[in-house]
Amino acid sequence: MLHLSRLTSLALTIALVIGAPLAFAAQPAPTVAPAGTAATSKAPLPLEELRTFAEVMDRIKAAYVEPVDDKTLLENAIKGMLSNLDPHSAYLGPEDFTELQESTSGEFGGLGIEVGAEDGFIKVVSPIDDTPASKAGIQAGDFIVKINGAPTRGQTMTEAVDKMRGKIGQKITLTLVRDGGTPFDVTLARAVIQVKSVKAQLLETGYAYIRITQFQVKTGEEVSKALAKLRKDNGKKLNGIILDLRNNPGGVLQAAVEVVDHFITKGLIVYTKGRIANSELRFSATGKDESEAVPMVVLINGGSASASEIVAGALQDQKRAVVMGTTSFGKGSVQTVLPLNNDRALKITTALYFTPNGRSIQAQGIVPDIEVRKAKITSEADSEYFKEADLQGHLGNGNGGADKPSGSGGKAKAMPQDDDYQLAQALSLLKGLSITSGR
């Protein structure tokens, strides 16, 4: 009887220890507290389960091969609570919390890979442009089966990410499986990942290309600046815009909303639904369309996730752009970071987001309007044909224009669309839309 009393006492202590951080988390998000309080008042504490928890903790401390302190056991219990909810909820220790803050600000240390969990394995959602991962040829969809020779099966994402992060310049070997093939090793060095979220250029006169690598706090502002520069470089109104969201793992929700706002004049962009009061949000256009309503194509693929899908889904539903490529990743949930004491935080899924037409992207993804799969472009030698202008004594042009004999075209400057089939198809579609719209 004394033993049972001690267990009950310990169970209640554990309940208070676990509950205390949640009360603290309510400070930065006040609306969370009432919902939690209501739920607690309706349902009594599960004393039987808490007794079992306390007994398991007692047995581990007494019988495990090595001593384990209470702090370690309780932290592991909290991690287990979060990791078993869904793949995106997690308990963030001080280092993990700092890394999350750094990644959304645009600079952090690591390999440059966005990962997810699938069937107990760690899967690459997408490599980030101009990082060790992308330079080493790691692709979206690759499975990381070993890190420095240690199997990843059964590891949480947080554990795997912790192992992939480390000192700058330190080498790490990842064992990958691609498309069910034979495992192969890739060795790369950790680096400071400085991600410029927006890149832009003119593919041809009149046709702009904007690539967003991930959605950071300043991405909306960067897109605005890119559009202004493209218009200036073109010297007149653009004929069309390609927005490239391929292998973009997502990021800050507000940044995605700001990006869409630069391309539409009115209407709903995205809305969210959840259990707590502040998870019911609606975002609409403010009327500051900076794209001048020119024809537009959005490129997506299986590595386009979360905020990327918000942008693609909004522009698709609003009939503002043609979405081209392959079906996106399908992450339609919203995570909220709730700071705790001691520089820790909870990252928990609080809502699902929906496109303007009410589509939930969760576990389905955005289906492109025109499917274009990745393919290799092989250039054939263009044997110059003998032309009228090559004939001796040929007549001059009726309007006085210059002759154009064979070989007069010159060699064109290498451009991104030359070896990117999906981008080349997007540009061709834009040209067609431009012609039919009379631009």
CSV table of C-alpha atoms in Angstrom, one decimal:
chain,number,residue,atom,x,y,z
A,1,MET,CA,0.0,0.0,0.0
A,2,LEU,CA,2.9,2.3,0.8
A,3,HIS,CA,4.3,1.5,-2.6
A,4,LEU,CA,1.1,2.4,-4.4
A,5,SER,CA,0.8,5.7,-2.5
A,6,ARG,CA,4.3,6.6,-3.5
A,7,LEU,CA,3.6,5.9,-7.1
A,8,THR,CA,0.4,8.0,-7.0
A,9,SER,CA,2.3,10.9,-5.5
A,10,LEU,CA,5.1,10.6,-8.1
A,11,ALA,CA,2.4,10.4,-10.8
A,12,LEU,CA,0.8,13.7,-9.7
A,13,THR,CA,4.2,15.3,-9.5
A,14,ILE,CA,5.0,14.3,-13.0
A,15,ALA,CA,1.6,15.7,-14.2
A,16,LEU,CA,2.5,19.0,-12.7
A,17,VAL,CA,6.0,19.0,-14.2
A,18,ILE,CA,4.6,18.3,-17.6
A,19,GLY,CA,1.7,20.7,-17.2
A,20,ALA,CA,3.9,23.7,-16.0
A,21,PRO,CA,5.6,24.4,-19.4
A,22,LEU,CA,2.2,24.4,-21.1
A,23,ALA,CA,1.0,27.1,-18.8
A,24,PHE,CA,4.2,29.1,-19.5
A,25,ALA,CA,3.6,28.6,-23.3
A,26,ALA,CA,0.3,30.4,-22.9
A,27,GLN,CA,2.1,33.7,-22.3
A,28,PRO,CA,3.2,34.3,-25.9
A,29,ALA,CA,-0.1,32.9,-27.2
A,30,PRO,CA,-2.8,33.9,-24.7
A,31,THR,CA,-5.7,32.4,-26.7
A,32,VAL,CA,-4.3,28.9,-26.2
A,33,ALA,CA,-4.9,28.8,-22.4
A,34,PRO,CA,-8.7,28.9,-22.4
A,35,ALA,CA,-9.0,26.0,-24.8
A,36,GLY,CA,-6.6,23.9,-22.7
A,37,THR,CA,-8.3,24.9,-19.5
A,38,ALA,CA,-11.7,23.9,-20.8
A,39,ALA,CA,-10.5,20.6,-21.9
A,40,THR,CA,-8.8,19.9,-18.5
A,41,SER,CA,-12.0,20.8,-16.6
A,42,LYS,CA,-14.2,18.5,-18.6
A,43,ALA,CA,-11.9,15.4,-18.3
A,44,PRO,CA,-10.4,14.2,-15.1
A,45,LEU,CA,-6.7,13.3,-15.0
A,46,PRO,CA,-6.0,9.8,-16.3
A,47,LEU,CA,-4.7,8.5,-12.9
A,48,GLU,CA,-4.4,4.9,-14.0
A,49,GLU,CA,-2.2,5.8,-17.0
A,50,LEU,CA,-0.2,8.2,-14.8
A,51,ARG,CA,0.4,5.4,-12.3
A,52,THR,CA,1.6,3.2,-15.1
A,53,PHE,CA,3.9,6.0,-16.3
A,54,ALA,CA,5.4,6.5,-12.9
A,55,GLU,CA,5.8,2.7,-12.4
A,56,VAL,CA,7.7,2.5,-15.8
A,57,MET,CA,9.9,5.4,-14.8
A,58,ASP,CA,10.6,3.7,-11.4
A,59,ARG,CA,11.4,0.4,-13.1
A,60,ILE,CA,13.8,2.0,-15.6
A,61,LYS,CA,15.6,3.8,-12.8
A,62,ALA,CA,15.9,0.7,-10.7
A,63,ALA,CA,16.7,-1.9,-13.4
A,64,TYR,CA,18.3,-0.2,-16.4
A,65,VAL,CA,21.9,-1.3,-17.1
A,66,GLU,CA,23.2,2.3,-16.5
A,67,PRO,CA,21.9,5.0,-14.2
A,68,VAL,CA,19.4,7.4,-15.8
A,69,ASP,CA,18.5,10.7,-14.1
A,70,ASP,CA,14.9,12.0,-13.8
A,71,LYS,CA,15.6,15.0,-16.2
A,72,THR,CA,16.7,12.7,-19.0
A,73,LEU,CA,13.7,10.4,-18.6
A,74,LEU,CA,11.2,13.2,-18.4
A,75,GLU,CA,12.7,15.0,-21.5
A,76,ASN,CA,12.5,11.7,-23.4
A,77,ALA,CA,8.9,11.2,-22.4
A,78,ILE,CA,8.0,14.7,-23.6
A,79,LYS,CA,9.8,14.0,-26.9
A,80,GLY,CA,7.9,10.8,-27.3
A,81,MET,CA,4.6,12.6,-26.6
A,82,LEU,CA,5.3,15.0,-29.5
A,83,SER,CA,6.9,12.7,-32.0
A,84,ASN,CA,4.0,10.3,-32.0
A,85,LEU,CA,1.4,13.0,-32.8
A,86,ASP,CA,2.5,13.6,-36.4
A,87,PRO,CA,5.8,13.9,-38.3
A,88,HIS,CA,6.0,17.7,-37.9
A,89,SER,CA,5.3,18.1,-34.1
A,90,ALA,CA,8.4,18.1,-31.9
A,91,TYR,CA,9.9,19.1,-28.6
A,92,LEU,CA,12.7,21.6,-29.2
A,93,GLY,CA,15.6,21.7,-26.8
A,94,PRO,CA,17.7,24.9,-26.7
A,95,GLU,CA,19.9,24.0,-29.7
A,96,ASP,CA,16.9,22.8,-31.8
A,97,PHE,CA,15.0,26.0,-30.9
A,98,THR,CA,18.0,28.2,-31.9
A,99,GLU,CA,18.4,26.3,-35.2
A,100,LEU,CA,14.7,26.8,-36.1
A,101,GLN,CA,15.0,30.5,-35.5
A,102,GLU,CA,18.2,30.7,-37.6
A,103,SER,CA,16.6,28.7,-40.5
A,104,THR,CA,13.6,31.1,-40.8
A,105,SER,CA,15.9,34.1,-40.6
A,106,GLY,CA,18.0,32.8,-43.6
A,107,GLU,CA,21.4,31.7,-42.1
A,108,PHE,CA,22.2,28.5,-40.3
A,109,GLY,CA,24.8,25.7,-40.2
A,110,GLY,CA,24.4,22.3,-41.8
A,111,LEU,CA,24.1,20.5,-45.1
A,112,GLY,CA,21.2,22.3,-46.7
A,113,ILE,CA,18.6,19.5,-46.7
A,114,GLU,CA,14.9,19.6,-45.7
A,115,VAL,CA,13.9,16.2,-44.4
A,116,GLY,CA,10.8,14.3,-43.4
A,117,ALA,CA,9.9,10.9,-42.0
A,118,GLU,CA,8.3,8.1,-44.0
A,119,ASP,CA,7.7,4.5,-42.9
A,120,GLY,CA,10.4,4.8,-40.2
A,121,PHE,CA,13.0,6.2,-42.6
A,122,ILE,CA,14.4,9.7,-43.1
A,123,LYS,CA,13.4,11.1,-46.5
A,124,VAL,CA,14.8,14.1,-48.3
A,125,VAL,CA,11.9,16.6,-49.0
A,126,SER,CA,14.3,18.8,-51.0
A,127,PRO,CA,17.8,20.0,-51.1
A,128,ILE,CA,18.3,23.8,-50.8
A,129,ASP,CA,19.9,25.6,-53.7
A,130,ASP,CA,23.6,26.4,-53.5
A,131,THR,CA,24.3,24.3,-50.4
A,132,PRO,CA,26.6,21.2,-49.9
A,133,ALA,CA,23.5,18.9,-50.4
A,134,SER,CA,22.5,20.3,-53.7
A,135,LYS,CA,26.1,20.5,-55.0
A,136,ALA,CA,26.6,16.9,-54.0
A,137,GLY,CA,23.7,15.8,-56.1
A,138,ILE,CA,21.2,14.9,-53.4
A,139,GLN,CA,17.7,14.8,-54.8
A,140,ALA,CA,14.2,15.2,-53.4
A,141,GLY,CA,12.8,11.7,-52.7
A,142,ASP,CA,16.1,10.2,-51.7
A,143,PHE,CA,16.0,8.1,-48.5
A,144,ILE,CA,18.8,8.6,-46.0
A,145,VAL,CA,19.4,5.1,-44.6
A,146,LYS,CA,22.6,5.7,-42.7
A,147,ILE,CA,24.5,8.7,-41.2
A,148,ASN,CA,28.2,8.1,-40.8
A,149,GLY,CA,27.5,4.4,-41.0
A,150,ALA,CA,24.7,4.4,-38.3
A,151,PRO,CA,21.3,3.2,-39.6
A,152,THR,CA,18.5,5.9,-39.4
A,153,ARG,CA,15.5,3.6,-39.3
A,154,GLY,CA,13.5,4.3,-36.2
A,155,GLN,CA,15.2,7.6,-35.5
A,156,THR,CA,13.0,10.7,-35.2
A,157,MET,CA,13.6,13.6,-37.5
A,158,THR,CA,15.1,15.7,-34.7
A,159,GLU,CA,17.6,12.9,-33.9
A,160,ALA,CA,18.6,12.6,-37.5
A,161,VAL,CA,18.9,16.4,-38.0
A,162,ASP,CA,21.0,16.6,-34.8
A,163,LYS,CA,23.5,14.1,-36.3
A,164,MET,CA,23.6,15.9,-39.6
A,165,ARG,CA,24.5,19.2,-38.0
A,166,GLY,CA,27.9,19.9,-36.6
A,167,LYS,CA,31.0,21.9,-36.8
A,168,ILE,CA,31.5,23.9,-40.0
A,169,GLY,CA,33.9,22.2,-42.4
A,170,GLN,CA,33.5,18.8,-40.7
A,171,LYS,CA,32.8,16.0,-43.2
A,172,ILE,CA,29.8,13.6,-43.0
A,173,THR,CA,28.9,10.6,-45.0
A,174,LEU,CA,25.2,9.9,-45.9
A,175,THR,CA,24.1,6.6,-47.3
A,176,LEU,CA,21.2,7.1,-49.7
A,177,VAL,CA,18.7,5.0,-51.6
A,178,ARG,CA,17.2,6.5,-54.7
A,179,ASP,CA,14.2,5.0,-56.5
A,180,GLY,CA,14.5,1.7,-54.7
A,181,GLY,CA,18.0,1.2,-56.1
A,182,THR,CA,21.3,0.1,-54.5
A,183,PRO,CA,22.5,2.2,-51.5
A,184,PHE,CA,25.3,4.6,-52.3
A,185,ASP,CA,27.4,7.0,-50.1
A,186,VAL,CA,27.7,10.7,-50.5
A,187,THR,CA,30.4,12.5,-48.4
A,188,LEU,CA,30.0,16.3,-47.9
A,189,ALA,CA,31.3,19.0,-45.6
A,190,ARG,CA,29.0,20.9,-43.3
A,191,ALA,CA,28.9,24.6,-44.1
A,192,VAL,CA,27.2,27.8,-43.0
A,193,ILE,CA,24.0,27.8,-45.0
A,194,GLN,CA,23.3,31.3,-46.1
A,195,VAL,CA,20.1,31.1,-48.2
A,196,LYS,CA,19.1,33.9,-50.5
A,197,SER,CA,15.5,33.0,-50.8
A,198,VAL,CA,14.8,34.8,-54.2
A,199,LYS,CA,16.7,34.7,-57.5
A,200,ALA,CA,15.5,36.5,-60.6
A,201,GLN,CA,16.6,37.1,-64.2
A,202,LEU,CA,15.3,37.7,-67.7
A,203,LEU,CA,15.3,34.4,-69.7
A,204,GLU,CA,14.6,36.4,-72.9
A,205,THR,CA,13.5,39.9,-73.5
A,206,GLY,CA,10.1,40.3,-71.9
A,207,TYR,CA,10.1,36.9,-70.1
A,208,ALA,CA,11.0,37.0,-66.4
A,209,TYR,CA,12.1,34.1,-64.1
A,210,ILE,CA,11.8,34.2,-60.4
A,211,ARG,CA,12.9,31.3,-58.2
A,212,ILE,CA,12.1,31.1,-54.5
A,213,THR,CA,14.2,28.6,-52.7
A,214,GLN,CA,12.4,28.8,-49.4
A,215,PHE,CA,10.0,31.1,-47.6
A,216,GLN,CA,11.8,33.3,-45.1
A,217,VAL,CA,10.7,36.4,-43.1
A,218,LYS,CA,11.9,38.8,-45.9
A,219,THR,CA,10.9,36.7,-49.0
A,220,GLY,CA,7.8,38.9,-49.8
A,221,GLU,CA,10.0,42.0,-49.8
A,222,GLU,CA,12.6,40.3,-51.9
A,223,VAL,CA,10.0,39.3,-54.5
A,224,SER,CA,8.8,42.9,-54.7
A,225,LYS,CA,12.3,44.1,-55.3
A,226,ALA,CA,12.9,41.4,-57.9
A,227,LEU,CA,9.8,42.4,-59.9
A,228,ALA,CA,10.8,46.1,-59.9
A,229,LYS,CA,14.3,45.2,-61.1
A,230,LEU,CA,13.0,42.9,-63.8
A,231,ARG,CA,10.7,45.6,-65.2
A,232,LYS,CA,13.6,48.1,-65.2
A,233,ASP,CA,16.0,45.6,-66.9
A,234,ASN,CA,13.3,44.8,-69.5
A,235,GLY,CA,12.7,48.5,-70.2
A,236,LYS,CA,9.0,48.0,-70.7
A,237,LYS,CA,6.1,45.9,-69.5
A,238,LEU,CA,6.9,42.2,-69.2
A,239,ASN,CA,5.3,39.7,-71.4
A,240,GLY,CA,5.2,36.9,-68.8
A,241,ILE,CA,6.6,35.6,-65.5
A,242,ILE,CA,7.7,32.1,-64.4
A,243,LEU,CA,7.6,31.5,-60.7
A,244,ASP,CA,9.7,28.5,-59.8
A,245,LEU,CA,8.8,26.7,-56.6
A,246,ARG,CA,10.4,23.4,-57.4
A,247,ASN,CA,12.2,21.8,-54.4
A,248,ASN,CA,11.0,24.6,-52.2
A,249,PRO,CA,10.3,23.0,-48.7
A,250,GLY,CA,8.2,25.9,-47.5
A,251,GLY,CA,8.8,28.1,-44.5
A,252,VAL,CA,7.0,31.1,-43.1
A,253,LEU,CA,3.2,31.3,-43.7
A,254,GLN,CA,3.1,35.1,-43.8
A,255,ALA,CA,5.8,35.2,-46.4
A,256,ALA,CA,3.8,32.9,-48.7
A,257,VAL,CA,0.8,35.2,-48.3
A,258,GLU,CA,2.9,38.3,-49.1
A,259,VAL,CA,4.2,36.6,-52.3
A,260,VAL,CA,0.7,35.8,-53.6
A,261,ASP,CA,-0.4,39.3,-52.8
A,262,HIS,CA,2.2,40.6,-55.3
A,263,PHE,CA,0.4,38.7,-58.1
A,264,ILE,CA,-3.3,39.2,-57.5
A,265,THR,CA,-5.5,42.3,-57.0
A,266,LYS,CA,-8.3,40.8,-54.9
A,267,GLY,CA,-9.7,37.6,-53.4
A,268,LEU,CA,-8.8,35.0,-50.7
A,269,ILE,CA,-5.3,33.6,-50.6
A,270,VAL,CA,-5.5,30.9,-47.9
A,271,TYR,CA,-7.4,30.1,-44.7
A,272,THR,CA,-6.7,27.8,-41.8
A,273,LYS,CA,-8.8,25.7,-39.5
A,274,GLY,CA,-7.9,24.3,-36.1
A,275,ARG,CA,-9.2,23.7,-32.5
A,276,ILE,CA,-7.8,26.8,-30.8
A,277,ALA,CA,-9.2,30.3,-31.3
A,278,ASN,CA,-6.2,31.9,-33.0
A,279,SER,CA,-5.8,29.0,-35.5
A,280,GLU,CA,-8.9,30.2,-37.5
A,281,LEU,CA,-7.2,32.6,-39.9
A,282,ARG,CA,-8.1,34.1,-43.3
A,283,PHE,CA,-5.7,35.9,-45.6
A,284,SER,CA,-6.9,38.0,-48.5
A,285,ALA,CA,-5.2,40.2,-51.2
A,286,THR,CA,-4.6,43.8,-50.3
A,287,GLY,CA,-4.8,45.1,-53.9
A,288,LYS,CA,-1.1,45.8,-54.4
A,289,ASP,CA,-0.5,43.5,-57.5
A,290,GLU,CA,3.0,44.3,-58.7
A,291,SER,CA,3.0,41.9,-61.6
A,292,GLU,CA,0.8,44.1,-63.9
A,293,ALA,CA,-1.4,41.0,-64.5
A,294,VAL,CA,0.9,39.5,-67.2
A,295,PRO,CA,0.6,35.8,-68.1
A,296,MET,CA,2.2,33.6,-65.5
A,297,VAL,CA,3.4,30.0,-65.0
A,298,VAL,CA,4.2,28.4,-61.6
A,299,LEU,CA,6.5,25.4,-61.6
A,300,ILE,CA,6.2,22.8,-58.8
A,301,ASN,CA,7.4,19.2,-58.2
A,302,GLY,CA,7.4,16.6,-55.4
A,303,GLY,CA,9.8,18.7,-53.4
A,304,SER,CA,7.4,21.7,-53.3
A,305,ALA,CA,5.9,21.7,-49.8
A,306,SER,CA,3.9,23.7,-47.3
A,307,ALA,CA,4.2,27.4,-48.1
A,308,SER,CA,5.0,26.6,-51.7
A,309,GLU,CA,1.7,24.7,-52.0
A,310,ILE,CA,-0.1,27.7,-50.4
A,311,VAL,CA,1.2,29.9,-53.2
A,312,ALA,CA,0.7,27.4,-56.0
A,313,GLY,CA,-2.8,26.6,-54.8
A,314,ALA,CA,-3.9,30.2,-54.4
A,315,LEU,CA,-2.7,31.3,-57.8
A,316,GLN,CA,-4.3,28.2,-59.3
A,317,ASP,CA,-7.7,28.7,-57.7
A,318,GLN,CA,-7.7,32.4,-58.5
A,319,LYS,CA,-7.0,31.5,-62.2
A,320,ARG,CA,-4.0,33.8,-62.0
A,321,ALA,CA,-1.4,31.3,-63.2
A,322,VAL,CA,-1.0,28.0,-65.0
A,323,VAL,CA,0.6,25.5,-62.6
A,324,MET,CA,3.0,23.2,-64.4
A,325,GLY,CA,5.3,20.3,-63.3
A,326,THR,CA,4.5,17.3,-61.1
A,327,THR,CA,2.3,16.9,-58.0
A,328,SER,CA,3.6,18.6,-54.9
A,329,PHE,CA,4.6,17.1,-51.6
A,330,GLY,CA,1.2,17.4,-49.8
A,331,LYS,CA,2.0,19.1,-46.4
A,332,GLY,CA,-1.1,21.0,-45.7
A,333,SER,CA,-0.7,21.6,-41.9
A,334,VAL,CA,0.4,24.6,-39.9
A,335,GLN,CA,2.9,24.4,-37.1
A,336,THR,CA,3.0,26.8,-34.2
A,337,VAL,CA,6.1,27.3,-32.1
A,338,LEU,CA,5.2,27.8,-28.4
A,339,PRO,CA,8.2,28.9,-26.4
A,340,LEU,CA,8.7,27.3,-23.0
A,341,ASN,CA,11.1,28.1,-20.1
A,342,ASN,CA,14.8,27.5,-20.3
A,343,ASP,CA,15.0,28.4,-24.0
A,344,ARG,CA,13.0,25.4,-25.1
A,345,ALA,CA,9.8,25.2,-27.2
A,346,LEU,CA,7.1,23.0,-28.5
A,347,LYS,CA,6.5,22.9,-32.3
A,348,ILE,CA,3.0,21.5,-32.6
A,349,THR,CA,0.6,21.2,-35.5
A,350,THR,CA,-2.3,23.5,-34.7
A,351,ALA,CA,-4.3,23.8,-38.0
A,352,LEU,CA,-4.8,22.7,-41.5
A,353,TYR,CA,-4.7,25.2,-44.3
A,354,PHE,CA,-7.1,25.4,-47.3
A,355,THR,CA,-6.8,27.0,-50.7
A,356,PRO,CA,-9.4,29.7,-51.7
A,357,ASN,CA,-11.7,27.0,-53.2
A,358,GLY,CA,-11.6,25.0,-50.0
A,359,ARG,CA,-9.1,22.3,-51.0
A,360,SER,CA,-7.1,20.7,-48.3
A,361,ILE,CA,-3.6,19.8,-49.6
A,362,GLN,CA,-2.8,17.6,-46.7
A,363,ALA,CA,-1.5,14.2,-47.9
A,364,GLN,CA,-2.7,15.0,-51.5
A,365,GLY,CA,-0.7,17.9,-52.8
A,366,ILE,CA,-1.3,20.4,-55.6
A,367,VAL,CA,-2.0,18.7,-58.9
A,368,PRO,CA,-0.5,20.8,-61.8
A,369,ASP,CA,-2.8,22.0,-64.6
A,370,ILE,CA,-0.2,20.7,-67.1
A,371,GLU,CA,1.9,17.8,-66.0
A,372,VAL,CA,5.5,18.0,-67.2
A,373,ARG,CA,8.0,15.5,-65.8
A,374,LYS,CA,11.7,16.1,-65.5
A,375,ALA,CA,13.6,15.1,-68.6
A,376,LYS,CA,17.1,15.5,-70.0
A,377,ILE,CA,17.6,17.9,-73.0
A,378,THR,CA,20.0,16.6,-75.5
A,379,SER,CA,21.0,19.2,-78.1
A,380,GLU,CA,21.4,17.9,-81.7
A,381,ALA,CA,24.0,19.6,-84.0
A,382,ASP,CA,22.0,22.0,-86.1
A,383,SER,CA,23.3,21.4,-89.6
A,384,GLU,CA,23.0,24.7,-91.4
A,385,TYR,CA,20.7,24.6,-94.4
A,386,PHE,CA,21.7,26.3,-97.6
A,387,LYS,CA,19.5,29.4,-97.8
A,388,GLU,CA,18.2,31.7,-100.5
A,389,ALA,CA,20.6,34.4,-99.3
A,390,ASP,CA,23.6,32.1,-100.0
A,391,LEU,CA,22.7,31.9,-103.7
A,392,GLN,CA,24.9,34.0,-106.0
A,393,GLY,CA,22.9,36.8,-107.6
A,394,HIS,CA,19.9,36.4,-105.3
A,395,LEU,CA,17.3,39.2,-105.2
A,396,GLY,CA,17.3,41.6,-102.2
A,397,ASN,CA,14.6,41.8,-99.6
A,398,GLY,CA,11.5,43.5,-100.9
A,399,ASN,CA,11.4,45.8,-97.9
A,400,GLY,CA,15.1,46.6,-98.0
A,401,GLY,CA,15.9,44.3,-95.0
A,402,ALA,CA,19.5,42.8,-94.6
A,403,ASP,CA,20.3,39.4,-96.0
A,404,LYS,CA,20.3,36.5,-93.6
A,405,PRO,CA,22.6,33.8,-95.0
A,406,SER,CA,23.3,30.5,-93.2
A,407,GLY,CA,25.6,31.0,-90.1
A,408,SER,CA,24.5,34.5,-89.6
A,409,GLY,CA,22.6,33.7,-86.3
A,410,GLY,CA,25.7,33.5,-84.1
A,411,LYS,CA,26.0,31.4,-80.9
A,412,ALA,CA,23.4,32.2,-78.3
A,413,LYS,CA,24.4,32.8,-74.6
A,414,ALA,CA,23.8,29.8,-72.4
A,415,MET,CA,20.6,30.2,-70.4
A,416,PRO,CA,18.9,28.2,-67.6
A,417,GLN,CA,16.2,26.9,-69.9
A,418,ASP,CA,18.8,25.3,-72.2
A,419,ASP,CA,19.2,22.3,-69.9
A,420,ASP,CA,16.0,22.4,-67.9
A,421,TYR,CA,13.1,20.7,-69.7
A,422,GLN,CA,10.4,21.9,-67.4
A,423,LEU,CA,11.6,25.5,-67.5
A,424,ALA,CA,11.8,25.4,-71.3
A,425,GLN,CA,8.2,24.1,-71.5
A,426,ALA,CA,7.1,26.8,-69.1
A,427,LEU,CA,8.7,29.5,-71.3
A,428,SER,CA,7.2,28.0,-74.5
A,429,LEU,CA,3.7,28.2,-72.8
A,430,LEU,CA,4.3,31.8,-71.8
A,431,LYS,CA,5.2,32.7,-75.3
A,432,GLY,CA,2.0,31.2,-76.6
A,433,LEU,CA,-0.1,32.9,-74.0
A,434,SER,CA,1.7,36.2,-74.8
A,435,ILE,CA,0.9,35.8,-78.6
A,436,THR,CA,-2.7,35.0,-78.1
A,437,SER,CA,-3.3,37.8,-75.6
A,438,GLY,CA,-1.8,40.3,-78.1
A,439,ARG,CA,1.2,41.4,-75.9
